[in-house]
Short mmCIF file of C-alpha atoms and ligand atoms in Angstrom, two decimals:
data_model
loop_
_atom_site.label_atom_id
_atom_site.label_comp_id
_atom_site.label_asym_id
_atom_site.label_seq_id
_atom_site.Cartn_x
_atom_site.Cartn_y
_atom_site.Cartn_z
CA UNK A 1 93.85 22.22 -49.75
CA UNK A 2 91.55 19.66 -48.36
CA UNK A 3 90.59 16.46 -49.60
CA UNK A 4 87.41 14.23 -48.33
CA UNK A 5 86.50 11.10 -48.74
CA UNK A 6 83.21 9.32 -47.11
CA UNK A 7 82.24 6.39 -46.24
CA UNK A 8 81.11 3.93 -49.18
CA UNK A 9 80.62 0.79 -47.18
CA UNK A 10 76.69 1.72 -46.45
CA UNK A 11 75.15 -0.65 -49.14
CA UNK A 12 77.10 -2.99 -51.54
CA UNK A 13 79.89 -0.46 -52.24
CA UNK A 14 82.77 -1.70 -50.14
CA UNK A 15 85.80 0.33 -51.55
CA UNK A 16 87.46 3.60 -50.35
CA UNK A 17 88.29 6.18 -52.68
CA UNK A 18 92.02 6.38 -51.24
CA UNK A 19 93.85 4.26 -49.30
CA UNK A 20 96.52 5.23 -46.92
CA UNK A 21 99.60 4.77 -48.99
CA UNK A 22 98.12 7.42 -51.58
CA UNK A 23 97.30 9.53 -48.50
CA UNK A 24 100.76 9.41 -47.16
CA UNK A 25 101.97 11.16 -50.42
CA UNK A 26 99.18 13.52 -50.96
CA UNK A 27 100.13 14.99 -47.28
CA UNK A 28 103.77 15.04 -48.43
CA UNK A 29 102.78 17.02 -51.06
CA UNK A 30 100.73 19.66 -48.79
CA UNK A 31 97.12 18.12 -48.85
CA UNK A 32 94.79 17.81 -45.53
CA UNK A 33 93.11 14.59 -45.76
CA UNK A 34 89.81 14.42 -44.03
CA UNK A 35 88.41 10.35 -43.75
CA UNK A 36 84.83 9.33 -42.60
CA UNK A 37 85.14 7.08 -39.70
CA UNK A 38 84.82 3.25 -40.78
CA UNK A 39 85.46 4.76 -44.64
CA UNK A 40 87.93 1.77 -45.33
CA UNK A 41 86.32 -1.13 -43.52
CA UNK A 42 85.06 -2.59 -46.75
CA UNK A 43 88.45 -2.85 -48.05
CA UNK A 44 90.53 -3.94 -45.08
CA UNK A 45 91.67 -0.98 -43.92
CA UNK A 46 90.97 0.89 -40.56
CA UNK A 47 90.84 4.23 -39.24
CA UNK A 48 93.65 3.45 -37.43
CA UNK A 49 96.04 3.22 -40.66
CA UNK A 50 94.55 6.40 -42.15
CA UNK A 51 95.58 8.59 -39.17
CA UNK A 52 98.95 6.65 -39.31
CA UNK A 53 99.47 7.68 -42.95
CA UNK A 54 98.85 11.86 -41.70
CA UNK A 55 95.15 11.64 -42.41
CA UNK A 56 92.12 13.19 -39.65
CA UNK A 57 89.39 10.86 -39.13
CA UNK A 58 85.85 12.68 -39.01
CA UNK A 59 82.44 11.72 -37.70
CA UNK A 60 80.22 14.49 -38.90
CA UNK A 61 79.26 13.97 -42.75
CA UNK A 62 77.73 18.05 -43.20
CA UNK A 63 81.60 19.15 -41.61
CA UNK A 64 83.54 16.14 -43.93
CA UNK A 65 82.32 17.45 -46.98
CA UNK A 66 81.54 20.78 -46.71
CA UNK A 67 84.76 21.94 -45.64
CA UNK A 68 86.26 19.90 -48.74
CA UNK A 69 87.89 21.54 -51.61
CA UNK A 70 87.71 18.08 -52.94
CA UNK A 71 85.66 15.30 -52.64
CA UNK A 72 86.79 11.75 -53.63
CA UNK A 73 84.46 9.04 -54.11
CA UNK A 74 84.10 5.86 -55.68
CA UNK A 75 80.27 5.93 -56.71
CA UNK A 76 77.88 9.13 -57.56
CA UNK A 77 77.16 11.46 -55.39
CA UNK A 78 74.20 10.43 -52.71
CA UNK A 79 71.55 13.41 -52.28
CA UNK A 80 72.68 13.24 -48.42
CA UNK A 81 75.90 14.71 -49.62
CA UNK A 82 74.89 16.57 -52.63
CA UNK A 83 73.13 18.93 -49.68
CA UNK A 84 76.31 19.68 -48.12
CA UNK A 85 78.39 20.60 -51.50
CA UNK A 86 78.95 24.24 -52.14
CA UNK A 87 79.90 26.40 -55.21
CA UNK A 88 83.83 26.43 -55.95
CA UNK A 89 84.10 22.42 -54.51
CA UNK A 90 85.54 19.76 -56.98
CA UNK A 91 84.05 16.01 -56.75
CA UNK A 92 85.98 13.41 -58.62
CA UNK A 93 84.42 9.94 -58.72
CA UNK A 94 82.40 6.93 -60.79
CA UNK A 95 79.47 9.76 -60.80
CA UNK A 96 77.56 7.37 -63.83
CA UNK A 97 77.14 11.03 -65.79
CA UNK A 98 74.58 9.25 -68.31
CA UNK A 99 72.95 6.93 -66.33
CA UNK A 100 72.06 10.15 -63.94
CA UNK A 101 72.72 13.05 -65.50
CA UNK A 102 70.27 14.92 -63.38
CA UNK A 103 72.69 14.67 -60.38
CA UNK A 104 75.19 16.25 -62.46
CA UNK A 105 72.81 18.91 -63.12
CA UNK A 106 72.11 19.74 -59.23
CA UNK A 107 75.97 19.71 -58.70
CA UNK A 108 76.22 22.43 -61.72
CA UNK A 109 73.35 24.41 -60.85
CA UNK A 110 75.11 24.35 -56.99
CA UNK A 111 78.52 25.52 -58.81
CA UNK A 112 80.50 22.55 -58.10
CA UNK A 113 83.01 21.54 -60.15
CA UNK A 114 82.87 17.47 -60.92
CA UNK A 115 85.02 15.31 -62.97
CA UNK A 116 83.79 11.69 -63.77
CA UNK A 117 86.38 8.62 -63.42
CA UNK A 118 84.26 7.18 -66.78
CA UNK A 119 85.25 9.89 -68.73
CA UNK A 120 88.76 9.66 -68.64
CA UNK A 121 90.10 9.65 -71.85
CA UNK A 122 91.33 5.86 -73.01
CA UNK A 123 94.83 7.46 -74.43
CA UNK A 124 98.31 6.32 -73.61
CA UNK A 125 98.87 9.58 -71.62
CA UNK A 126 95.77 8.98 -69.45
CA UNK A 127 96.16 5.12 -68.90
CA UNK A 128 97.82 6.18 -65.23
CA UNK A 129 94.44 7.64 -64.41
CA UNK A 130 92.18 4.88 -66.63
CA UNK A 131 89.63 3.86 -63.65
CA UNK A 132 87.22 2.16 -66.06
CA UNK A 133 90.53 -0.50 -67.12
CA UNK A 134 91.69 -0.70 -63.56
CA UNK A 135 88.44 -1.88 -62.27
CA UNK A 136 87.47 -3.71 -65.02
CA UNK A 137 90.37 -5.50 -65.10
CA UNK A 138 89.31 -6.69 -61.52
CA UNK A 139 85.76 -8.20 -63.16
CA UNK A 140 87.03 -10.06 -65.31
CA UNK A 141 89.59 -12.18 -63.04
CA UNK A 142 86.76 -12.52 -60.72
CA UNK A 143 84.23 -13.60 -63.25
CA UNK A 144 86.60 -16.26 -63.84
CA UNK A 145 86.58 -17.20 -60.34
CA UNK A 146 83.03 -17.26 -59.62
CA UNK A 147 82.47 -19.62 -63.25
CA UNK A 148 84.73 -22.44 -61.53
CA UNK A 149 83.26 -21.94 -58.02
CA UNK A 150 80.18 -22.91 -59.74
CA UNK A 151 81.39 -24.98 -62.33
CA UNK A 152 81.01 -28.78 -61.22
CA UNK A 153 84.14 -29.57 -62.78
CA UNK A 154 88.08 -29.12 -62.51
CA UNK A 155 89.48 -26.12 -64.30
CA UNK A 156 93.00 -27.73 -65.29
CA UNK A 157 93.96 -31.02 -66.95
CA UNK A 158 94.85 -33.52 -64.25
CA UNK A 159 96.40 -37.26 -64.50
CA UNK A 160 95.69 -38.81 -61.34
CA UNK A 161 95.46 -42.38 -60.27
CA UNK A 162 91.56 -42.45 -60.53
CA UNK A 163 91.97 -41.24 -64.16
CA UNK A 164 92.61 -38.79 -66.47
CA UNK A 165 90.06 -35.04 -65.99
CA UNK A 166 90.48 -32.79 -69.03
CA UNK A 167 90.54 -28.93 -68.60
CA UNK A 168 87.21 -27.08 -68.43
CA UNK A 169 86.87 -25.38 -71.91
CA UNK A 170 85.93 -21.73 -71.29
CA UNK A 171 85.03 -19.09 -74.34
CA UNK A 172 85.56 -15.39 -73.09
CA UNK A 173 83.36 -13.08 -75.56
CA UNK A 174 84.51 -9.45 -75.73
CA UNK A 175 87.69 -9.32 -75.26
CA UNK A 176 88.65 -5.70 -73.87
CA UNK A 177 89.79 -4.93 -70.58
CA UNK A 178 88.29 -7.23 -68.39
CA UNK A 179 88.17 -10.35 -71.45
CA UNK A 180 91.55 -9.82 -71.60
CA UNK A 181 92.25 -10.37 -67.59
CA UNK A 182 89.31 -13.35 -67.82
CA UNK A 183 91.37 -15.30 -70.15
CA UNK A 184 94.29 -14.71 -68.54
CA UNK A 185 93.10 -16.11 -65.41
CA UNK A 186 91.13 -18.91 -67.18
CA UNK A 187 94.90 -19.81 -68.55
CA UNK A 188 96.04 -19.80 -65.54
CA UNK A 189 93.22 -21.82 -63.74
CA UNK A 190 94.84 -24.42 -66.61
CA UNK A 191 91.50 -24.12 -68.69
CA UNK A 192 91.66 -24.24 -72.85
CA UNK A 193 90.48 -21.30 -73.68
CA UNK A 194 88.64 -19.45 -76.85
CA UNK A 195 87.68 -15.79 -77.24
CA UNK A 196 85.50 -13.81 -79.72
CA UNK A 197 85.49 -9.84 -80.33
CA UNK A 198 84.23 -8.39 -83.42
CA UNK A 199 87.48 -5.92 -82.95
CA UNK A 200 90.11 -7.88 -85.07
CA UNK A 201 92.52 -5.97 -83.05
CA UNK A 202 92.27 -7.98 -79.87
CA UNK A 203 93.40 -11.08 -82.14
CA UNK A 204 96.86 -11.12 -81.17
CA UNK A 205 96.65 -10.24 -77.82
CA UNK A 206 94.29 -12.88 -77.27
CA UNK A 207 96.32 -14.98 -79.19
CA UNK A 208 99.42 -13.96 -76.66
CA UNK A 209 97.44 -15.04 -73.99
CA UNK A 210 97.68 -18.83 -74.78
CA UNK A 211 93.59 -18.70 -75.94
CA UNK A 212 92.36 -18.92 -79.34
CA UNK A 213 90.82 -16.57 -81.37
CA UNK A 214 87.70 -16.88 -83.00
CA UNK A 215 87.85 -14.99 -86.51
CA UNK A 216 83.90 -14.09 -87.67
CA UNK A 217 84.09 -12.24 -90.95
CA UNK A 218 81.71 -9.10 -90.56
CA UNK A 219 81.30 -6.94 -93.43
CA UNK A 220 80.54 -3.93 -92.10
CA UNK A 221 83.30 -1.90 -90.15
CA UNK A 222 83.51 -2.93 -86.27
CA UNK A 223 85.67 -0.07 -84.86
CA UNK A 224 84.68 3.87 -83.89
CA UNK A 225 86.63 6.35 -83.28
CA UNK A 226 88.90 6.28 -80.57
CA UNK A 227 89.13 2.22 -80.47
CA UNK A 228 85.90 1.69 -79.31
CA UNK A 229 83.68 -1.13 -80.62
CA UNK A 230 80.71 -0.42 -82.83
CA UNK A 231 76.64 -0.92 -82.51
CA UNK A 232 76.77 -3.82 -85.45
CA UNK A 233 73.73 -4.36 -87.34
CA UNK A 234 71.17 -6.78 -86.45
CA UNK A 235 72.26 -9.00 -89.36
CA UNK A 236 75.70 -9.24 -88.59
CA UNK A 237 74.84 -10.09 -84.85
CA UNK A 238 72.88 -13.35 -86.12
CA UNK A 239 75.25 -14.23 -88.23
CA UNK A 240 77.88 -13.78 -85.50
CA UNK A 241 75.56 -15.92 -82.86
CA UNK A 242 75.68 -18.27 -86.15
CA UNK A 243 79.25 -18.82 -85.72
CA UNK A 244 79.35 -18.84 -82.48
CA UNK A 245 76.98 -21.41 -81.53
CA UNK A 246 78.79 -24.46 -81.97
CA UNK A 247 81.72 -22.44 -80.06
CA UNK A 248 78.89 -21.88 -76.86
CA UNK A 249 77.85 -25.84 -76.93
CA UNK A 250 81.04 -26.73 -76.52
CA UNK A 251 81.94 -24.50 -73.93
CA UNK A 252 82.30 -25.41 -69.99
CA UNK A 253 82.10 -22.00 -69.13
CA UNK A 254 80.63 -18.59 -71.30
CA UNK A 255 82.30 -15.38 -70.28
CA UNK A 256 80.42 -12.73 -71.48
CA UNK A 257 81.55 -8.79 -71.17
CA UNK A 258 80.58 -7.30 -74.45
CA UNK A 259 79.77 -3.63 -74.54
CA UNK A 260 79.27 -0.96 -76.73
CA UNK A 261 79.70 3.02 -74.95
CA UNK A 262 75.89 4.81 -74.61
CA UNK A 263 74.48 1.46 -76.12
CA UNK A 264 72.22 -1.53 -74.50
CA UNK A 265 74.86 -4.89 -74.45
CA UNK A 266 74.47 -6.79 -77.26
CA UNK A 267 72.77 -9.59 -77.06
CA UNK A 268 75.42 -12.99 -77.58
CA UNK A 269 74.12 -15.85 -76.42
CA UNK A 270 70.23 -16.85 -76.41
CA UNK A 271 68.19 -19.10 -75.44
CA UNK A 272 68.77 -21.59 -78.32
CA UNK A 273 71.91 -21.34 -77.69
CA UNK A 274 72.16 -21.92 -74.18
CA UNK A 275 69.84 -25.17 -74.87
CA UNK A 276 72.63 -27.24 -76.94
CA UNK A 277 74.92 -26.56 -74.02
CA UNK A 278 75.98 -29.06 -71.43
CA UNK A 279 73.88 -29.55 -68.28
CA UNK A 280 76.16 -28.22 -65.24
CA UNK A 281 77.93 -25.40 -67.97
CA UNK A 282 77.95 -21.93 -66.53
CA UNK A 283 77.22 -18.89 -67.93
CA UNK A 284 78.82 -15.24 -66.58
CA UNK A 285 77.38 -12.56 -67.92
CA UNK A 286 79.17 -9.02 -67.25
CA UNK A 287 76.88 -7.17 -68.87
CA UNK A 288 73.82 -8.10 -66.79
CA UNK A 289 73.17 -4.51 -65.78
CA UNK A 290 73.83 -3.10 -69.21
CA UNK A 291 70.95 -4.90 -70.69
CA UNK A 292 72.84 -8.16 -70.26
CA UNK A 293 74.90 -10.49 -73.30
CA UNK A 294 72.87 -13.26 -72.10
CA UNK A 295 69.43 -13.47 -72.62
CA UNK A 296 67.41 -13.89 -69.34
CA UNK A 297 70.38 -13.28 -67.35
CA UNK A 298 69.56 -10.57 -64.14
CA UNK A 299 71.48 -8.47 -62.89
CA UNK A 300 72.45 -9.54 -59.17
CA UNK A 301 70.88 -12.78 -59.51
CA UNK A 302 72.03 -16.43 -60.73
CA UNK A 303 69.47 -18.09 -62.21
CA UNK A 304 69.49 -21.70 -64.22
CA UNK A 305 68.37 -22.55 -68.00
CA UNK A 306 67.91 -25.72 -69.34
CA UNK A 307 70.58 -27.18 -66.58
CA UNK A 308 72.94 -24.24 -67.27
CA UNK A 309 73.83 -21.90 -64.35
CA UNK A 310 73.85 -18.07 -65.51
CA UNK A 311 75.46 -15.79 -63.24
CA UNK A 312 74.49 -11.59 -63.66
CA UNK A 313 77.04 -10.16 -60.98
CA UNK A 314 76.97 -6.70 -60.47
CA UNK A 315 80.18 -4.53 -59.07
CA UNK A 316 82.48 -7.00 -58.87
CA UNK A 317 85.59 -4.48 -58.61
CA UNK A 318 83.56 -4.08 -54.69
CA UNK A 319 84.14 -7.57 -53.96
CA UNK A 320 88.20 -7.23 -54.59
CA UNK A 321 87.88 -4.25 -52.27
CA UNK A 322 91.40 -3.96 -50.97
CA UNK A 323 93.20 -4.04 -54.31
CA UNK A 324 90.31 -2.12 -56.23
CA UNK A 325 90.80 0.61 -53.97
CA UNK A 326 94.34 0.50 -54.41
CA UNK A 327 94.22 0.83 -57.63
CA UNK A 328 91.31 3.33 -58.13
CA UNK A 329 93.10 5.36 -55.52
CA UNK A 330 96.00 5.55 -57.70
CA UNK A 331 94.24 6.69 -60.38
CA UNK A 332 92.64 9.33 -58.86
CA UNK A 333 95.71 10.74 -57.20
CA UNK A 334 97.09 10.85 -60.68
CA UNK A 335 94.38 12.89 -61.91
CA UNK A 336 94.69 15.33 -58.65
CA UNK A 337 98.51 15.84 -59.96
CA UNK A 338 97.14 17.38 -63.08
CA UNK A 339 95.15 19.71 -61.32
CA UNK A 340 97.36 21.39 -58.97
CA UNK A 341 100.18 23.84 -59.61
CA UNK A 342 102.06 25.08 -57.34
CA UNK A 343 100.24 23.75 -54.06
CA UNK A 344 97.14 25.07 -55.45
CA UNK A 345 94.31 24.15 -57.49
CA UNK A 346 94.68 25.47 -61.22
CA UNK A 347 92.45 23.87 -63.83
CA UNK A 348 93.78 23.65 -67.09
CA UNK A 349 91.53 23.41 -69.27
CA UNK A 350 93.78 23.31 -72.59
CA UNK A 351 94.50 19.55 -71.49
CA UNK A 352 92.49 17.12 -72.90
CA UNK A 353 92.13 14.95 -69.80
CA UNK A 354 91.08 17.46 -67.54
CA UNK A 355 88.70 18.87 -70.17
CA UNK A 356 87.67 15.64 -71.23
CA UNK A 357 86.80 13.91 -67.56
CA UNK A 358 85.34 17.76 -66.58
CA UNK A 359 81.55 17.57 -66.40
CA UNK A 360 80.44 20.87 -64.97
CA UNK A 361 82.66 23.68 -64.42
CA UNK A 362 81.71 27.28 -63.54
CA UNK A 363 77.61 26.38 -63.76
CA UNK A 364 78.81 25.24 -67.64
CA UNK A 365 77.49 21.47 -68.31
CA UNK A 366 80.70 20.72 -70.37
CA UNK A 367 80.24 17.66 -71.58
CA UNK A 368 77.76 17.63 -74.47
CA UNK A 369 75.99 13.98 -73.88
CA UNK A 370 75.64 15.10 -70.36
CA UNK A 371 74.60 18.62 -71.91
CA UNK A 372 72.53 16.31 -74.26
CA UNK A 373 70.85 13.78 -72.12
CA UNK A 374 69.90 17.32 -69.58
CA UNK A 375 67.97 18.88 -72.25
CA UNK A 376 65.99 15.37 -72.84
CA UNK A 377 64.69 15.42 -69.35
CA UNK A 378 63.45 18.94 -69.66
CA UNK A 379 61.81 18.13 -73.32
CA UNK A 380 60.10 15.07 -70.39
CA UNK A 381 59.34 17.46 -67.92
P1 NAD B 401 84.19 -2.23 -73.40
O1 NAD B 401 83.98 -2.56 -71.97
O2 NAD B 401 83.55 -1.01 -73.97
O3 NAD B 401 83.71 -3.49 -74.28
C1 NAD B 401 84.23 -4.78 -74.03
C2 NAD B 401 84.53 -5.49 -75.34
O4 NAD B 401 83.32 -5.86 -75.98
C3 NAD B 401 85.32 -4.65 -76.35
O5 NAD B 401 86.53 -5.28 -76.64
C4 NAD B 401 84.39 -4.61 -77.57
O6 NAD B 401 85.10 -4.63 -78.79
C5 NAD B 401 83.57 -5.85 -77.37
N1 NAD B 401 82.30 -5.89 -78.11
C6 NAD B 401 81.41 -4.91 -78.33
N2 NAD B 401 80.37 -5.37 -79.06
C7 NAD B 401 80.61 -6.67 -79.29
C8 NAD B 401 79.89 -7.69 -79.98
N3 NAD B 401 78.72 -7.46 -80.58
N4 NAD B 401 80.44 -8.91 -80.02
C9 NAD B 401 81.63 -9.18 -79.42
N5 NAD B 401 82.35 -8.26 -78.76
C10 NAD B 401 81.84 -7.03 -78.70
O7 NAD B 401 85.72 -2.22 -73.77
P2 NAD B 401 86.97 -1.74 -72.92
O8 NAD B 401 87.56 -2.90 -72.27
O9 NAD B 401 86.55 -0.57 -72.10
O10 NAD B 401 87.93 -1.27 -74.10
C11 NAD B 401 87.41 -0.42 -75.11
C12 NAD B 401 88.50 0.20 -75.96
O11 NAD B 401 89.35 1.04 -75.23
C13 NAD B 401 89.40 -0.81 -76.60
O12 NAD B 401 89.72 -0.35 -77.90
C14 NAD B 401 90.62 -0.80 -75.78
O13 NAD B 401 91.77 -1.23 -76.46
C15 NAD B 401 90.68 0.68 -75.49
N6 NAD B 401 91.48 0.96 -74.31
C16 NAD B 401 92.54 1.82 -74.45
C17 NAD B 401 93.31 2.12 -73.35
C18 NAD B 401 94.45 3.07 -73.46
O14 NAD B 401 94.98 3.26 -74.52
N7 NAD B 401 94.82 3.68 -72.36
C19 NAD B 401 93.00 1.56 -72.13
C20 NAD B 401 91.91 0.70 -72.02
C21 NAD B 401 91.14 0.43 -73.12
#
């Protein structure tokens, strides 16, 4: 059984889909592991430390991955390698199934078998394999650190000779994965910190985080099935932003990473708000590419309102390359164990993370928003 992996490090993407500790125990455990020349660069790690952990680096992309029986990536497949991939291969990566679900197509109609990192059930079982918390988990600590790089202000409380600073006041809104690691590392930066979901879940962890919790009353339910925030309705979004805007003036920093699966982000802070807000404050939004939390914030960009710097990163997880791999790797190694008995590949379809993170299978589209979304484009066509 061989496994692939290609170089990512072409544009912005800078991690590797395993790194060479995973690698060392896949070849204990009877895989071939086949490594694009330069694949780790982005995250550190050489050629050199590949072939150390048993793995055979490779120059010749049409030989890497055709010869794969599985393909690991980080991001979707390119069309450059979507040429080489034959019936009876598996791909396993970030493949963005709804934001491109004519990819996924192509790779069913070619017979490949692909299972998407976002799809990964959020259960207790699957949290080994849970890409989407690993990585986000990374944004949110970094979010933190690119609000105080541009923040002209301390962070923590300091006494010092010259006179007393206070700490930066930060307000983290959406508190999941990655608002969960933002206030943690705003707490630890020594900021006072405040956080907003409209899951009154998250109240107590945010509370055991050291931050406070901002209760809204909404009166309509919040929570879908399977844990996962609700689209609210347009009146209970102004009459959260009502709440919240004395919570956003007084705020150093805005932390925004509010999103709602298959939805546009919902809109948290506007304009008016960001007026009333100190000149020199700083906004983050994490949701820039999903439509943004932020009005006017862009995605890639940082851009300034009314004296107030708002930051639109996109793929932060990339700029944490070395540990982001690390961790993605992990996941996906995980999710390989489920698919192999007895030194061979043997899908089981029965469980409900391989049939829930299974795509295409057998030229079946098995997921039905992918199914969905593919029987849009030919209603388009
Ligand atoms: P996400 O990225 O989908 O959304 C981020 C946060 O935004 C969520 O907390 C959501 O409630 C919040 N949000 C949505 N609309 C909002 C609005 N209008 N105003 C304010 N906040 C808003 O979330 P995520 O981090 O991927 O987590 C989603 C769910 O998955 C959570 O229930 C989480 O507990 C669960 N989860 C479970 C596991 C597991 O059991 N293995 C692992 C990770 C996450």
């Amino acid at each position: 059984m061989n496994i692939a992996v290609v170089n990512e490090n072409r544009g912005f993407e800078r991690r590797v889909a395993l790194v060479p500790a995973v690698v060392s125990t896949l070849v204990k455990q009877g895989w071939s592991v086949t490594i694009e020349q330069g694949a780790g660069l982005g995250a550190a790690i050489s050629d050199q430390a590949f072939v150390e952990a048993g793995a055979t680096i490779a120059t010749d992309i049409a030989a890497i991955v055709g010869s794969a029986d599985v393909l690991v990536k980080v991001s979707p497949i390119t069309p450059a390698e979507l040429d080489h991939l034959r019936s009876g291969q598996i791909v396993i990566g970030f493949l963005n199934p709804l934001g491109n679900p004519q990819t996924i197509g192509q790779l069913n109609d070619r017979g490949v078998t692909a299972f998407s990192m976002e799809m990964i059930p959020r259960t207790s079982r699957a949290q080994s394999m849970d890409a989407l918390s690993s990585q986000a988990s990374i944004a949110g600590y970094k979010a933190v650190l690119l609000a105080a790089d541009a923040l002209p202000r301390y962070f923590p409380m300091l006494t010092t000779a010259a006179g007393t600073i206070p700490p930066a006041k930060v307000l983290v809104m959406g508190a999941g994965v990655a608002g969960l690691q933002a206030i943690a590392t705003a707490r630890r930066l020594g900021a006072t910190v405040e956080a907003y979901d409209i899951r009154p879940a998250v109240k107590e962890e945010v509370q055991s985080l050291g931050a406070k919790f901002i209760d809204v009353a909404l009166n309509e339910e919040t929570v879908a099935t399977g844990g996962y925030a609700k689209e609210i309705s347009q009146n209970a979004q102004e009459y959260a932003r009502q709440v919240l805007t004395k919570h956003v003036h007084d705020a150093d920093v805005v932390i925004t990473t509010a999103q709602v699966p298959g939805r546009k982000a919902p809109v948290l802070v506007t304009e008016a708000m960001i007026l009333g807000m100190k000149p020199g404050s700083v906004i983050v939004d994490l949701a820039a590419d999903q439509g943004g939390n932020c009005e006017g914030s862009q995605p890639g960009q940082t851009i300034e309102r009314h004296g107030v710097k708002i930051l639109g990163p996109v793929n932060l997880p990339s700029t944490v390359a070395t540990h982001a791999s690390q961790l993605y790797s992990k996941n996906v190694s995980n999710l390989l164990k489920l698919m192999v008995k007895e030194a061979t590949i043997a899908l089981d379809f029965s469980d409900d993370i391989i049939s829930g993170a299974c795509l295409c299978h057998d030229r079946e589209v098995r997921n039905q928003r992918v199914k969905d979304a593919l029987a849009q484009l030919q209603v388009q066509v």
